[in-house]
mmCIF file of C-alpha atoms in Angstrom:
data_model
loop_
_atom_site.group_PDB
_atom_site.id
_atom_site.type_symbol
_atom_site.label_atom_id
_atom_site.label_comp_id
_atom_site.label_asym_id
_atom_site.label_seq_id
_atom_site.Cartn_x
_atom_site.Cartn_y
_atom_site.Cartn_z
ATOM 1 C CA MET A 1 -2.628 -26.923 -7.584
ATOM 2 C CA THR A 2 -3.190 -23.196 -8.455
ATOM 3 C CA THR A 3 -2.176 -20.830 -5.787
ATOM 4 C CA SER A 4 -2.542 -17.089 -5.350
ATOM 5 C CA VAL A 5 -1.006 -14.703 -2.739
ATOM 6 C CA VAL A 6 -3.303 -12.326 -1.049
ATOM 7 C CA SER A 7 -1.737 -9.619 1.056
ATOM 8 C CA ILE A 8 -4.244 -8.487 3.624
ATOM 9 C CA VAL A 9 -4.164 -4.976 5.092
ATOM 10 C CA TYR A 10 -6.356 -4.263 8.156
ATOM 11 C CA VAL A 11 -8.113 -0.880 7.830
ATOM 12 C CA ASN A 12 -10.836 0.953 9.860
ATOM 13 C CA ASP A 13 -12.988 1.634 6.758
ATOM 14 C CA ALA A 14 -12.518 -0.665 3.807
ATOM 15 C CA PRO A 15 -14.345 1.625 1.224
ATOM 16 C CA ALA A 16 -12.347 4.689 2.321
ATOM 17 C CA ALA A 17 -9.152 2.682 2.119
ATOM 18 C CA ALA A 18 -10.141 1.405 -1.295
ATOM 19 C CA ARG A 19 -10.465 4.873 -2.606
ATOM 20 C CA PHE A 20 -7.089 5.779 -1.136
ATOM 21 C CA TYR A 21 -5.347 2.791 -2.637
ATOM 22 C CA GLY A 22 -7.317 2.872 -5.831
ATOM 23 C CA ASP A 23 -6.112 6.484 -6.405
ATOM 24 C CA LEU A 24 -2.448 5.642 -5.689
ATOM 25 C CA LEU A 25 -2.460 2.458 -7.720
ATOM 26 C CA GLY A 26 -4.599 3.841 -10.562
ATOM 27 C CA MET A 27 -6.989 1.000 -10.474
ATOM 28 C CA SER A 28 -10.502 -0.084 -9.358
ATOM 29 C CA PRO A 29 -11.276 -2.975 -6.985
ATOM 30 C CA SER A 30 -11.736 -6.377 -8.425
ATOM 31 C CA PHE A 31 -14.104 -7.584 -5.660
ATOM 32 C CA GLU A 32 -16.063 -5.567 -3.088
ATOM 33 C CA THR A 33 -18.202 -6.116 -0.085
ATOM 34 C CA PRO A 34 -18.846 -3.531 2.729
ATOM 35 C CA GLY A 35 -15.885 -4.790 4.776
ATOM 36 C CA TYR A 36 -13.508 -6.635 2.416
ATOM 37 C CA ILE A 37 -12.235 -5.179 -0.888
ATOM 38 C CA THR A 38 -9.624 -6.613 -3.157
ATOM 39 C CA PHE A 39 -7.416 -5.357 -5.983
ATOM 40 C CA ASP A 40 -6.093 -7.679 -8.693
ATOM 41 C CA LEU A 41 -2.314 -6.881 -8.993
ATOM 42 C CA GLY A 42 -1.691 -9.433 -11.688
ATOM 43 C CA PRO A 43 -1.417 -13.130 -11.982
ATOM 44 C CA GLY A 44 -1.522 -14.704 -8.627
ATOM 45 C CA ALA A 45 -1.337 -11.497 -6.535
ATOM 46 C CA ASP A 46 -4.100 -9.590 -4.815
ATOM 47 C CA LEU A 47 -4.159 -6.769 -2.335
ATOM 48 C CA ALA A 48 -7.067 -7.045 0.155
ATOM 49 C CA LEU A 49 -8.311 -4.325 2.500
ATOM 50 C CA TRP A 50 -10.285 -5.722 5.456
ATOM 51 C CA SER A 51 -12.134 -3.836 8.043
ATOM 52 C CA GLY A 52 -14.037 -4.858 11.186
ATOM 53 C CA GLN A 53 -11.268 -7.269 12.354
ATOM 54 C CA PHE A 54 -9.885 -4.882 15.040
ATOM 55 C CA GLU A 55 -11.567 -2.018 16.762
ATOM 56 C CA ASP A 56 -10.260 1.504 16.051
ATOM 57 C CA LEU A 57 -6.879 0.816 14.402
ATOM 58 C CA SER A 58 -4.536 3.616 15.219
ATOM 59 C CA PRO A 59 -1.774 5.068 13.117
ATOM 60 C CA ASP A 60 0.305 5.442 16.276
ATOM 61 C CA VAL A 61 0.526 1.614 16.728
ATOM 62 C CA PRO A 62 4.006 0.341 15.551
ATOM 63 C CA ARG A 63 3.733 -1.635 12.304
ATOM 64 C CA THR A 64 6.054 -4.556 11.637
ATOM 65 C CA SER A 65 5.237 -5.296 8.033
ATOM 66 C CA GLU A 66 4.587 -3.301 4.834
ATOM 67 C CA VAL A 67 2.952 -3.485 1.442
ATOM 68 C CA CYS A 68 5.719 -3.121 -1.296
ATOM 69 C CA LEU A 69 4.928 -1.813 -4.653
ATOM 70 C CA ALA A 70 7.797 -3.225 -6.772
ATOM 71 C CA ILE A 71 8.031 -1.122 -9.864
ATOM 72 C CA ASP A 72 9.887 -1.193 -13.237
ATOM 73 C CA GLY A 73 11.787 1.945 -14.294
ATOM 74 C CA GLY A 74 14.476 2.347 -11.859
ATOM 75 C CA PRO A 75 15.354 5.381 -9.611
ATOM 76 C CA ASP A 76 13.660 7.948 -11.928
ATOM 77 C CA GLU A 77 10.276 6.066 -11.635
ATOM 78 C CA VAL A 78 10.626 5.866 -7.908
ATOM 79 C CA ASN A 79 11.178 9.585 -7.793
ATOM 80 C CA VAL A 80 8.211 10.277 -9.996
ATOM 81 C CA ILE A 81 5.906 8.114 -7.889
ATOM 82 C CA PHE A 82 7.274 9.795 -4.715
ATOM 83 C CA LYS A 83 6.527 13.247 -6.056
ATOM 84 C CA GLN A 84 2.978 12.193 -7.127
ATOM 85 C CA TRP A 85 2.232 10.661 -3.768
ATOM 86 C CA GLN A 86 3.751 13.662 -1.863
ATOM 87 C CA SER A 87 1.535 16.023 -4.030
ATOM 88 C CA LYS A 88 -1.581 13.896 -2.964
ATOM 89 C CA GLY A 89 -0.732 14.424 0.757
ATOM 90 C CA VAL A 90 0.300 10.863 1.475
ATOM 91 C CA THR A 91 2.171 10.624 4.728
ATOM 92 C CA ILE A 92 5.829 10.022 3.924
ATOM 93 C CA LEU A 93 7.687 8.156 6.532
ATOM 94 C CA ARG A 94 11.056 8.079 4.811
ATOM 95 C CA GLU A 95 12.037 9.996 1.659
ATOM 96 C CA PRO A 96 13.751 8.242 -1.308
ATOM 97 C CA HIS A 97 17.101 6.716 -0.225
ATOM 98 C CA ASP A 98 19.290 3.909 -1.352
ATOM 99 C CA ALA A 99 18.638 0.687 0.696
ATOM 100 C CA GLY A 100 21.077 -1.564 -0.943
ATOM 101 C CA PHE A 101 18.505 -3.029 -3.426
ATOM 102 C CA GLY A 102 17.949 0.332 -5.068
ATOM 103 C CA LEU A 103 16.196 3.653 -4.461
ATOM 104 C CA THR A 104 13.147 3.352 -2.185
ATOM 105 C CA PHE A 105 10.822 5.359 -0.058
ATOM 106 C CA LEU A 106 8.378 4.528 2.659
ATOM 107 C CA ALA A 107 4.882 5.944 3.206
ATOM 108 C CA ALA A 108 1.778 5.179 5.290
ATOM 109 C CA ASP A 109 -1.910 4.900 4.548
ATOM 110 C CA PRO A 110 -4.467 6.750 6.743
ATOM 111 C CA ASP A 111 -4.542 3.697 9.167
ATOM 112 C CA GLY A 112 -0.800 3.812 9.572
ATOM 113 C CA ASN A 113 -0.048 0.807 7.381
ATOM 114 C CA ARG A 114 3.345 0.990 5.738
ATOM 115 C CA MET A 115 3.675 1.123 2.012
ATOM 116 C CA ARG A 116 7.008 0.925 0.280
ATOM 117 C CA VAL A 117 7.884 1.786 -3.325
ATOM 118 C CA ALA A 118 11.063 -0.058 -4.585
ATOM 119 C CA PRO A 119 12.547 -1.351 -7.797
ATOM 120 C CA GLN A 120 11.418 -4.717 -9.022
ATOM 121 C CA ASP A 121 14.047 -7.464 -8.552
#
């Protein structure tokens, strides 16, 4: 059996969210419909942006999950990405800090969904 993991992020506007994530990830969507857009993150992993599932998602609603971008390159690369995202005006929820597994930071997309950048295990 072949399996794939699709992480679904609920958003208000899938095309707008796809532009935001595409800019941060430096990639184009692999599949697009008006309300459901995916990014191929590599073998067996996709990020999906899905709108129309909830009315008026608010950034003020507490989030209990996050999308984690696990990167190679160690602390220097985490700091480079942090500075890039900061210069793009991405909302930073927590600046780079050591979380026991390495240097990490936490950001939010325009809908308030959490995005973490951390070192790859």
